[in-house]
PDB file of C-alpha atoms and ligand atoms in Angstrom:
ATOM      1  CA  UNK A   1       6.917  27.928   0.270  1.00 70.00           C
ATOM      2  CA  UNK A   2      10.268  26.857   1.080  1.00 92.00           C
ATOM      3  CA  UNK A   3      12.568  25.114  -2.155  1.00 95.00           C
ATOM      4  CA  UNK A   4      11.610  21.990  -0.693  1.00 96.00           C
ATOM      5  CA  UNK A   5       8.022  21.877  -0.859  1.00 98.00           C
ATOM      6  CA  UNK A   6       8.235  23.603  -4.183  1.00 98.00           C
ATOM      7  CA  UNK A   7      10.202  20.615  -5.587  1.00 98.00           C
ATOM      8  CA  UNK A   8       7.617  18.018  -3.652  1.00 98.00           C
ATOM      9  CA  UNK A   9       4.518  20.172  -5.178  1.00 98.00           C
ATOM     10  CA  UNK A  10       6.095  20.218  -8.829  1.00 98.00           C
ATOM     11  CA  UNK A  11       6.316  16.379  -8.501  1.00 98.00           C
ATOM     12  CA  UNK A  12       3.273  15.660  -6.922  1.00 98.00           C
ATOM     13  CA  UNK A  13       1.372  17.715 -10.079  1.00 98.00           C
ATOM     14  CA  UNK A  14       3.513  15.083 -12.415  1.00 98.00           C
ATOM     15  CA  UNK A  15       2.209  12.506 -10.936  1.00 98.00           C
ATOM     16  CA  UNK A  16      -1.346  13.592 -10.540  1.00 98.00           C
ATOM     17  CA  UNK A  17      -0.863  14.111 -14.177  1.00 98.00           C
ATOM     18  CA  UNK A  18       0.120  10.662 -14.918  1.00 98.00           C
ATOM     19  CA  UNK A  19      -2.565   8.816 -13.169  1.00 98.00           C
ATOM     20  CA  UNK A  20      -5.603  10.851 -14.489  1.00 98.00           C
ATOM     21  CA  UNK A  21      -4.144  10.595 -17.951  1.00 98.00           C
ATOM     22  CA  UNK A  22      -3.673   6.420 -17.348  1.00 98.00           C
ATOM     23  CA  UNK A  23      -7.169   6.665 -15.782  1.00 98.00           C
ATOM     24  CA  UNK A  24      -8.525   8.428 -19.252  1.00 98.00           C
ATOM     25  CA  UNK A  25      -6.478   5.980 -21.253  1.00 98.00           C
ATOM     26  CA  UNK A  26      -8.173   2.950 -19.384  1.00 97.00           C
ATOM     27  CA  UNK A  27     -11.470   3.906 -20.036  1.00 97.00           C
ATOM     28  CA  UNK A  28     -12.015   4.968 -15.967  1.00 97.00           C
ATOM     29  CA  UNK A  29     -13.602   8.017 -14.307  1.00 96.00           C
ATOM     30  CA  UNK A  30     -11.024  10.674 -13.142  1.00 91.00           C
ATOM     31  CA  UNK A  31     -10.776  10.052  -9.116  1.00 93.00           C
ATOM     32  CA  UNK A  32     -11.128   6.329  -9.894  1.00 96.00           C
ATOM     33  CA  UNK A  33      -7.538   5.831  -8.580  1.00 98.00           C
ATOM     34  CA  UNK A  34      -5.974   7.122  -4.935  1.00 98.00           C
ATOM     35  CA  UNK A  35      -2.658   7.681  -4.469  1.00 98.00           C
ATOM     36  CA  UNK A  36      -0.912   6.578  -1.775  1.00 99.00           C
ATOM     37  CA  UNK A  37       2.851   8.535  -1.191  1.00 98.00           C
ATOM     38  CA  UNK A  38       5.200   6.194   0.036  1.00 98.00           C
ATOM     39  CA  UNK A  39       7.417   8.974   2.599  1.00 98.00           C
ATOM     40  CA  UNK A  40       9.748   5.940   4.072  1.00 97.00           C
ATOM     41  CA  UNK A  41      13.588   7.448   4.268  1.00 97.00           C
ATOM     42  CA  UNK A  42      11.813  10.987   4.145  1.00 97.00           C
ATOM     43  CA  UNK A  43      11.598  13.124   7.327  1.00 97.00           C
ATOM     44  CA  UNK A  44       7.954  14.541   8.720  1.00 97.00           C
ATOM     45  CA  UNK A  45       8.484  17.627   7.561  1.00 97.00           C
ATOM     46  CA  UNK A  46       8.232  16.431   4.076  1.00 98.00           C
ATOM     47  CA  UNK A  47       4.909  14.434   5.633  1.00 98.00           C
ATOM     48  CA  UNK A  48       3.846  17.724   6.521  1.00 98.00           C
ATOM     49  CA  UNK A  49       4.228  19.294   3.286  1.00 98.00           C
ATOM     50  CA  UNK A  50       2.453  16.852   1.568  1.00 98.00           C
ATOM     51  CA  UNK A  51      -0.583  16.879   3.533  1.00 98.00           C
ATOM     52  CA  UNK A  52      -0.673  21.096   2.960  1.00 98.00           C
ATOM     53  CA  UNK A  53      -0.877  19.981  -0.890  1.00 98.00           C
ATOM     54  CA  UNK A  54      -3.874  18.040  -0.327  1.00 98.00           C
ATOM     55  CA  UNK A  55      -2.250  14.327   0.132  1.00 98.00           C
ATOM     56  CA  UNK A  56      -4.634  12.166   2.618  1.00 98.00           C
ATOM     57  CA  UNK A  57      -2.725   8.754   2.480  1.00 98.00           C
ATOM     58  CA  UNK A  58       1.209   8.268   3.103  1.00 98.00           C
ATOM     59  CA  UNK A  59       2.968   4.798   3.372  1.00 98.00           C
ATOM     60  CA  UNK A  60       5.407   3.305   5.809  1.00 98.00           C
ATOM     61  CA  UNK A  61       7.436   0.366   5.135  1.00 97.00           C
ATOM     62  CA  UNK A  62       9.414   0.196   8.497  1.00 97.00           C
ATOM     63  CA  UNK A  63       7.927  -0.180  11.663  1.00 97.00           C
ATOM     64  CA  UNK A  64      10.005   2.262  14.283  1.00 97.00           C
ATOM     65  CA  UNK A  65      10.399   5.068  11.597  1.00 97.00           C
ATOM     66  CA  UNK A  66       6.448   4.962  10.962  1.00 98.00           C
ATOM     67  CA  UNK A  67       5.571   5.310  14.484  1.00 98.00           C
ATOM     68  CA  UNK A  68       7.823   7.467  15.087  1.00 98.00           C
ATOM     69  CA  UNK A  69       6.371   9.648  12.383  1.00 98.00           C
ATOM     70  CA  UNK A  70       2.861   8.678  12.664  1.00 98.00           C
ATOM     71  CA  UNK A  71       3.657  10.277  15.894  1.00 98.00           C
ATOM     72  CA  UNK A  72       5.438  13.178  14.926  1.00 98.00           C
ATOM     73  CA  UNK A  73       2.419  13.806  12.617  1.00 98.00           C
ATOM     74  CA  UNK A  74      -0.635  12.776  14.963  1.00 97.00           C
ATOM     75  CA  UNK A  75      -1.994  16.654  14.491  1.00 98.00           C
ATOM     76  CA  UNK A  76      -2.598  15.732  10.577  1.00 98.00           C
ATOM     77  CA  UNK A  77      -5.364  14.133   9.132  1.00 95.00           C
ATOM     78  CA  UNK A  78      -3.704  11.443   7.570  1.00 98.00           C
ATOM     79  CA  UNK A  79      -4.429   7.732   6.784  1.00 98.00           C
ATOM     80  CA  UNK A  80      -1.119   5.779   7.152  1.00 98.00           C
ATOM     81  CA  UNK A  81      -0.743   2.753   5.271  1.00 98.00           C
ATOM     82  CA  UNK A  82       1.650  -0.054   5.943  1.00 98.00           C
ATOM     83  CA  UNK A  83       3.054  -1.712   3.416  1.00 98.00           C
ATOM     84  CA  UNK A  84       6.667  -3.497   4.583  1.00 97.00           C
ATOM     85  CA  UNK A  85       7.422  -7.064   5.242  1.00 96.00           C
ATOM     86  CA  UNK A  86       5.551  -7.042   8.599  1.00 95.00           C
ATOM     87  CA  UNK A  87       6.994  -9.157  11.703  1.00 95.00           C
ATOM     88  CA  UNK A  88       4.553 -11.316  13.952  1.00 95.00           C
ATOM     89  CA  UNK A  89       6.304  -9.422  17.057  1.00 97.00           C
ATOM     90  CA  UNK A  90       5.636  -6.292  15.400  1.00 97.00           C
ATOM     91  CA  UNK A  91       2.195  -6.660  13.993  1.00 98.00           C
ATOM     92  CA  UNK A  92       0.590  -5.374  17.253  1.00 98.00           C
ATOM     93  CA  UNK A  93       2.122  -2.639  17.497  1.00 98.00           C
ATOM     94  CA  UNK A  94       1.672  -1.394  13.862  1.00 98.00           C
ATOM     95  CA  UNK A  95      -2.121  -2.064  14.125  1.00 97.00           C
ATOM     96  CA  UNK A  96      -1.907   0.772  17.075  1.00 96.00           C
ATOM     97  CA  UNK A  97      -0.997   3.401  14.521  1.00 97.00           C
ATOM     98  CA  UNK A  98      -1.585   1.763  10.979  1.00 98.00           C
ATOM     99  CA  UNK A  99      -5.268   2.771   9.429  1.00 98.00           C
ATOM    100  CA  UNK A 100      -4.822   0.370   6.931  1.00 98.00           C
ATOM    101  CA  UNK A 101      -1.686  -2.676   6.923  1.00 98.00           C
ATOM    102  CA  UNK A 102      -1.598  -3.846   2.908  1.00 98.00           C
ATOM    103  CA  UNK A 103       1.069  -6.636   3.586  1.00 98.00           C
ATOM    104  CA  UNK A 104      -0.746  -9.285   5.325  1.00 98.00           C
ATOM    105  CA  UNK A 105       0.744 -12.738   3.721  1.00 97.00           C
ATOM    106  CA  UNK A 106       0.586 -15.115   6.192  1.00 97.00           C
ATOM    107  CA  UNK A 107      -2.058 -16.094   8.903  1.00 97.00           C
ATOM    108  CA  UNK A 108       0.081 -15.496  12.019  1.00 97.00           C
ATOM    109  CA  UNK A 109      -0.062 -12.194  11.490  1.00 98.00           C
ATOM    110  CA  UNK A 110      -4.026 -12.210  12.121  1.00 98.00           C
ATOM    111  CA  UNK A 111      -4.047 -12.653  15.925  1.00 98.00           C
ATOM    112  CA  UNK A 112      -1.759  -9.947  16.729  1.00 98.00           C
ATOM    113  CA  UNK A 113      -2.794  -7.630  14.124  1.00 98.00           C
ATOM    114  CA  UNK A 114      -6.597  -7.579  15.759  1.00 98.00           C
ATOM    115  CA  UNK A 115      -4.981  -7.557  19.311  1.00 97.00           C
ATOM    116  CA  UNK A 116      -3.449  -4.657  18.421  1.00 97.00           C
ATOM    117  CA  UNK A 117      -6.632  -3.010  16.810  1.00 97.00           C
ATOM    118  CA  UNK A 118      -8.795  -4.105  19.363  1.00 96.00           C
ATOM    119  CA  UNK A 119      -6.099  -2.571  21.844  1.00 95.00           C
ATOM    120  CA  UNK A 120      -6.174   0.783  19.865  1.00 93.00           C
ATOM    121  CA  UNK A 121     -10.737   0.635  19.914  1.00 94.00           C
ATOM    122  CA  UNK A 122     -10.684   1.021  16.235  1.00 91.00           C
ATOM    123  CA  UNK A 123     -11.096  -0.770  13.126  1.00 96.00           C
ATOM    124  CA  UNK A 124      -8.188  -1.671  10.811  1.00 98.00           C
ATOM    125  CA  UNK A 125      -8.213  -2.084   6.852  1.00 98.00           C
ATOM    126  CA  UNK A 126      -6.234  -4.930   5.943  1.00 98.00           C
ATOM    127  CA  UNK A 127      -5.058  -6.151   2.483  1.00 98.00           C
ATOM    128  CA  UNK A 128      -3.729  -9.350   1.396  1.00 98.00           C
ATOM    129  CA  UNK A 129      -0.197  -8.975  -0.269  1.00 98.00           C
ATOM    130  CA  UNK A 130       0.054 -11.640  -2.851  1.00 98.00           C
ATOM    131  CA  UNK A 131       2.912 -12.678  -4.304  1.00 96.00           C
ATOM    132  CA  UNK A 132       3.510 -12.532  -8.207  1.00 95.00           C
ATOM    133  CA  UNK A 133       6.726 -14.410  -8.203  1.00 90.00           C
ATOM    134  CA  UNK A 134       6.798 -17.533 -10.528  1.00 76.00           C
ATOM    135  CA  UNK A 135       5.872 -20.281  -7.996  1.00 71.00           C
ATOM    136  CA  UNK A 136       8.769 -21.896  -5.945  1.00 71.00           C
ATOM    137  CA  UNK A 137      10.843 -18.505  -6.156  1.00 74.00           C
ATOM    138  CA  UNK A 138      13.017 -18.013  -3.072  1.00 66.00           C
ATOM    139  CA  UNK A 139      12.228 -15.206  -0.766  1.00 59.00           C
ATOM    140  CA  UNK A 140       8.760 -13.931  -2.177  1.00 71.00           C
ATOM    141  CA  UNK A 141       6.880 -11.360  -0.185  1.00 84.00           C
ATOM    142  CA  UNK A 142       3.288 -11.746  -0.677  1.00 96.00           C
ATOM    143  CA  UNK A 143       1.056 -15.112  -0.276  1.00 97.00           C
ATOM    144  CA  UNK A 144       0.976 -17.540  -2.923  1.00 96.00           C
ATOM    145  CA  UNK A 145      -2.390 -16.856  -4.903  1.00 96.00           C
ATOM    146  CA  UNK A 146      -3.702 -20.320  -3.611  1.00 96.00           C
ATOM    147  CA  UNK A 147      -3.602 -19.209   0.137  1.00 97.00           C
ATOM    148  CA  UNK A 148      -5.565 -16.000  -0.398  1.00 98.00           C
ATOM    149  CA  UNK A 149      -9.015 -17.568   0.113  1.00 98.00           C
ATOM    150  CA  UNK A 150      -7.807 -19.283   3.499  1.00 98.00           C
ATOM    151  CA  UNK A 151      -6.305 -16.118   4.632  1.00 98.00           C
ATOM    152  CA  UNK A 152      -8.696 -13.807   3.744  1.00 98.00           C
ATOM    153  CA  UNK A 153     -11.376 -15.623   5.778  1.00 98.00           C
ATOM    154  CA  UNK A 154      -9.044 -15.866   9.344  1.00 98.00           C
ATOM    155  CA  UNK A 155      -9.138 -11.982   8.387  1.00 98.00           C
ATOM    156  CA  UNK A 156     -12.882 -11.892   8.233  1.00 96.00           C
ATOM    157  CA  UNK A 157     -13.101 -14.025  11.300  1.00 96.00           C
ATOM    158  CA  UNK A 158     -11.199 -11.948  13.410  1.00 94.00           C
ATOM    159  CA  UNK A 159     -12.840  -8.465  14.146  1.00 88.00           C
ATOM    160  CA  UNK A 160     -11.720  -5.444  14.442  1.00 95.00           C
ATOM    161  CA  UNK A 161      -9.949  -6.010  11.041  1.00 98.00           C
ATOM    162  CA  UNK A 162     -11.393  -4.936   7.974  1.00 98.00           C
ATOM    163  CA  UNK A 163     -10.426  -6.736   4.771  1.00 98.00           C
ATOM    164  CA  UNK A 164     -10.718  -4.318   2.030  1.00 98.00           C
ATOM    165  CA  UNK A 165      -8.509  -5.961  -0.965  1.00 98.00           C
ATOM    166  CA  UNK A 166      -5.127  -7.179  -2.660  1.00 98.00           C
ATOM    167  CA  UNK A 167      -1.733  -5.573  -2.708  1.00 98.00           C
ATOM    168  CA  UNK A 168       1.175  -6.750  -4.704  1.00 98.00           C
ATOM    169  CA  UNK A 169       4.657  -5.737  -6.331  1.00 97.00           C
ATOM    170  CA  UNK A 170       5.444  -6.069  -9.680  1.00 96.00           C
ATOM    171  CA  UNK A 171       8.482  -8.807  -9.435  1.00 94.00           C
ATOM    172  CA  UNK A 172      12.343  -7.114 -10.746  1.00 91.00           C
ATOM    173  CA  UNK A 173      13.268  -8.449 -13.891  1.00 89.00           C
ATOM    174  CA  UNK A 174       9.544  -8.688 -15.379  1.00 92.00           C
ATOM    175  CA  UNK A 175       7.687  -6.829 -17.667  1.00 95.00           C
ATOM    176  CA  UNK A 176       5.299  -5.041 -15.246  1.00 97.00           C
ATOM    177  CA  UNK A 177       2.182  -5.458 -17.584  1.00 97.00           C
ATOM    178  CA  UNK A 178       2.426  -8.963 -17.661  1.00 96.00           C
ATOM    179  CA  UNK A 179       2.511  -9.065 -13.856  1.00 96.00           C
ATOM    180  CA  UNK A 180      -0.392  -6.917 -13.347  1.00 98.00           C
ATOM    181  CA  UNK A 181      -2.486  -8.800 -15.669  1.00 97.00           C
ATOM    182  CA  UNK A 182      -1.787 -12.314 -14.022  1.00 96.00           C
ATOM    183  CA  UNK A 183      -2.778 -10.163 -10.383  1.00 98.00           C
ATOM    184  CA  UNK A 184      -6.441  -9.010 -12.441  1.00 98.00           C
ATOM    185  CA  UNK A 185      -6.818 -12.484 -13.145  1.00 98.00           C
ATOM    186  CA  UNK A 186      -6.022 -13.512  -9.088  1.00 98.00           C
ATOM    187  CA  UNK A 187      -8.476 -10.454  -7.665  1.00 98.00           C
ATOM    188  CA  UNK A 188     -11.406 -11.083 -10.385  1.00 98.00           C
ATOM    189  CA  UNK A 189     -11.121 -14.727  -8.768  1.00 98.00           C
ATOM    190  CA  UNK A 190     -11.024 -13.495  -5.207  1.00 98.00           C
ATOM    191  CA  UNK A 191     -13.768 -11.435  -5.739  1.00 98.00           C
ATOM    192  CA  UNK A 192     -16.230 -13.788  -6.716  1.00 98.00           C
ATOM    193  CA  UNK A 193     -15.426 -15.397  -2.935  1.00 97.00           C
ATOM    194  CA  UNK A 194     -14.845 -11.547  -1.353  1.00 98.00           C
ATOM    195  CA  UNK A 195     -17.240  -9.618  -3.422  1.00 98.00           C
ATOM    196  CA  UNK A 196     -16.815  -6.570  -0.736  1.00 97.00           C
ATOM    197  CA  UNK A 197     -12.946  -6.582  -0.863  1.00 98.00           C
ATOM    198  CA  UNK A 198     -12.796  -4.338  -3.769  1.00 98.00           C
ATOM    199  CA  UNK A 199      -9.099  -2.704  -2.884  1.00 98.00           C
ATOM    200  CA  UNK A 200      -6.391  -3.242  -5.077  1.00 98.00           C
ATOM    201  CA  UNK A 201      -3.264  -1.373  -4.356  1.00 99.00           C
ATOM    202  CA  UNK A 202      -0.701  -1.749  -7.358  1.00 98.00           C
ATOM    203  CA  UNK A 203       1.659   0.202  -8.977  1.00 98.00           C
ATOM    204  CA  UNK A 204       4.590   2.644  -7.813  1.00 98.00           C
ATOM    205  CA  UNK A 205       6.782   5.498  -9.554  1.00 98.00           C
ATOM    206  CA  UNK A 206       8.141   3.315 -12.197  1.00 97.00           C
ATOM    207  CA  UNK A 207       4.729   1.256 -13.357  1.00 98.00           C
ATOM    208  CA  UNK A 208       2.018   3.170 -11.781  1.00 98.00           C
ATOM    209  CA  UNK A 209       0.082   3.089 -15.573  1.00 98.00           C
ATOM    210  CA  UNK A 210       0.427  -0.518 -16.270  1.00 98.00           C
ATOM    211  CA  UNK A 211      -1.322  -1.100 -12.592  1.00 98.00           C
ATOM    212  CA  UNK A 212      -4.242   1.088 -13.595  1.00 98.00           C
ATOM    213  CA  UNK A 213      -4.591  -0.309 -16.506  1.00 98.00           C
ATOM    214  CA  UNK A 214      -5.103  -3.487 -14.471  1.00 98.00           C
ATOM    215  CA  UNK A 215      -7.637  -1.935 -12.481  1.00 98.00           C
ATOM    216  CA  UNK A 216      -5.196  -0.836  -9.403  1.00 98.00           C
ATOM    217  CA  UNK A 217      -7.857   1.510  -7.111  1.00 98.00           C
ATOM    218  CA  UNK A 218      -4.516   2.366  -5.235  1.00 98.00           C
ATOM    219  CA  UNK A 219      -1.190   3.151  -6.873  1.00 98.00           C
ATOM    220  CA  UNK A 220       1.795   3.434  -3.918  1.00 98.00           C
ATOM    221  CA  UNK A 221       4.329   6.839  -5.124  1.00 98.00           C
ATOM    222  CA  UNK A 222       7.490   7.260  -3.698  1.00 98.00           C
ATOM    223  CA  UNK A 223      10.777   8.040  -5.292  1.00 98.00           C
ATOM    224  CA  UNK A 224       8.361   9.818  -8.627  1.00 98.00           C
ATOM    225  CA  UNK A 225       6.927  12.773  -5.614  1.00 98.00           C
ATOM    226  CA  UNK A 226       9.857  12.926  -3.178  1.00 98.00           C
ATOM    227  CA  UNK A 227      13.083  12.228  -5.052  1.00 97.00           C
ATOM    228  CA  UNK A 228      15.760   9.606  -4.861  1.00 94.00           C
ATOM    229  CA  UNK A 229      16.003   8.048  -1.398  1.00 88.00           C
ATOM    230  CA  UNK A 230      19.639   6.875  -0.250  1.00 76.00           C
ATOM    231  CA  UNK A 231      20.171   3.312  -1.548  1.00 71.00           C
ATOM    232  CA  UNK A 232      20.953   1.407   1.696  1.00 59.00           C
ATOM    233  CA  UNK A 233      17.613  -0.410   2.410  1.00 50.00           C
TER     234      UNK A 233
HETATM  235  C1  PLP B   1       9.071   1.842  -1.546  1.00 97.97           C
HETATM  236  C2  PLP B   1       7.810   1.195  -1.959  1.00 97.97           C
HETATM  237  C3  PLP B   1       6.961   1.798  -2.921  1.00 97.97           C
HETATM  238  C4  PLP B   1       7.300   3.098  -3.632  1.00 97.97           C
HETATM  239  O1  PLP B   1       8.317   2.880  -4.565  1.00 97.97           O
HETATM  240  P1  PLP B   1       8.760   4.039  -5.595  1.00 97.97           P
HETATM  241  O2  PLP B   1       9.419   3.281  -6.680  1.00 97.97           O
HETATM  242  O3  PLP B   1       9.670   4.925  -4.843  1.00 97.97           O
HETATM  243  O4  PLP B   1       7.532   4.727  -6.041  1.00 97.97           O
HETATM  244  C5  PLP B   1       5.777   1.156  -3.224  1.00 97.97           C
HETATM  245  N1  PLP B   1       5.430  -0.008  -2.640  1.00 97.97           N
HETATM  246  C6  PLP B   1       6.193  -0.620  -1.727  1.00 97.97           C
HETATM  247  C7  PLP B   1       5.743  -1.908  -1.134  1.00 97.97           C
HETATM  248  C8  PLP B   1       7.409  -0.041  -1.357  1.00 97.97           C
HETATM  249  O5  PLP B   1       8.178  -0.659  -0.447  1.00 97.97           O
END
């Protein structure tokens, strides 16, 4: 192996580490949790190591850099989530490469999203990004908790889209268990109306236990399994 995938291997054993050991702490079944490794900034050769160390799910947060790599790595057996702010002009063509697109917040995205499945003769997982921002905070990502119900059904009426759950981001500047336990409180709501949408992706380097502990089924790794990535964003 070359230095590289040494160093990616080492850190992809920490964090393997961390979320069986939050799984055990929670009172959940090893396996209970899948990580997702966020590669945005990273090249597909570090895709390509990861999936010869067993990874099955990588996520994308820009659209021309995932396709690009989605089709650098189209020989791999990998699911590619998105998980970026996601454009209405765009949507389309992520849906052509995305297996599953966790940011849905808004309900224009739902037409082009299942063009661009439909397009591609495949399903798509989708997840509803919900916000976790104190209400009336400028410039949230994610739907307000209110809208989920309204969005989720345009998702359900619009085949080929598959809505499998909840994503969020634990807001800068807040304790991330407190987040996490106001988004437990949203999903156990959501799934009393969307009993099969059972998804909750939650958690990153920094707060990956406080999400399980909240019952994320989906914790998104980046920086924790392939290193610092340049600041510019
Ligand atoms: C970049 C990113 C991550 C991964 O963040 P790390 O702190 O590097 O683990 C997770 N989720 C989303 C939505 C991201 O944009």
């Amino acid at each position: 192996m070359t230095a590289r995938a040494d160093a990616i291997a080492a850190n992809l054993e920490v964090v393997r580490r961390r979320i069986d050991t939050a799984c055990a702490e929670a009172g959940r079944p090893e396996g209970d949790v899948s990580l997702v490794v966020v590669t945005k900034f990273f090249p597909a050769s570090d895709v390509r190591v990861l999936a010869g160390l067993g990874v099955t799910d990588v996520g994308e947060n820009r659209h021309q850099e995932a396709e690009a790599k989605a089709a650098e790595c189209a020989d791999l057996a990998l699911r590619w989530h998105f998980i970026g702010g996601l454009q209405s002009n765009k949507a389309a063509a992520v849906a052509s490469y995305a297996d599953v697109v966790e940011s849905v917040d808004r309900a224009k995205l739902v037409g082009p999203l299942s063009r661009g499945a439909h397009a591609r003769g495949r399903d798509v997982d989708v997840l509803l990004q919900v916000s976790l921002d104190p209400p009336g905070a400028g410039n949230r990502s994610g739907a307000a908790p209110d809208d989920l119900d309204g969005l989720a059904r345009r998702v359900e009426e619009a085949g080929p889209l598959r809505l499998r759950g909840l994503m969020a981001v634990a807001p800068l500047g807040e304790d991330p268990d407190a987040a996490f336990a106001r988004l437990a409180r949203v999903r156990e709501s959501f799934l009393l109306e969307h009993p099969g949408a059972t998804v909750l992706s939650a958690g990153m380097s920094g707060d990956l236990e406080a999400a399980i502990r909240h019952g994320a089924t989906h914790v998104r790794v980046g920086s924790a399994v392939l290193g610092e990535r340049p600041t510019v964003q």
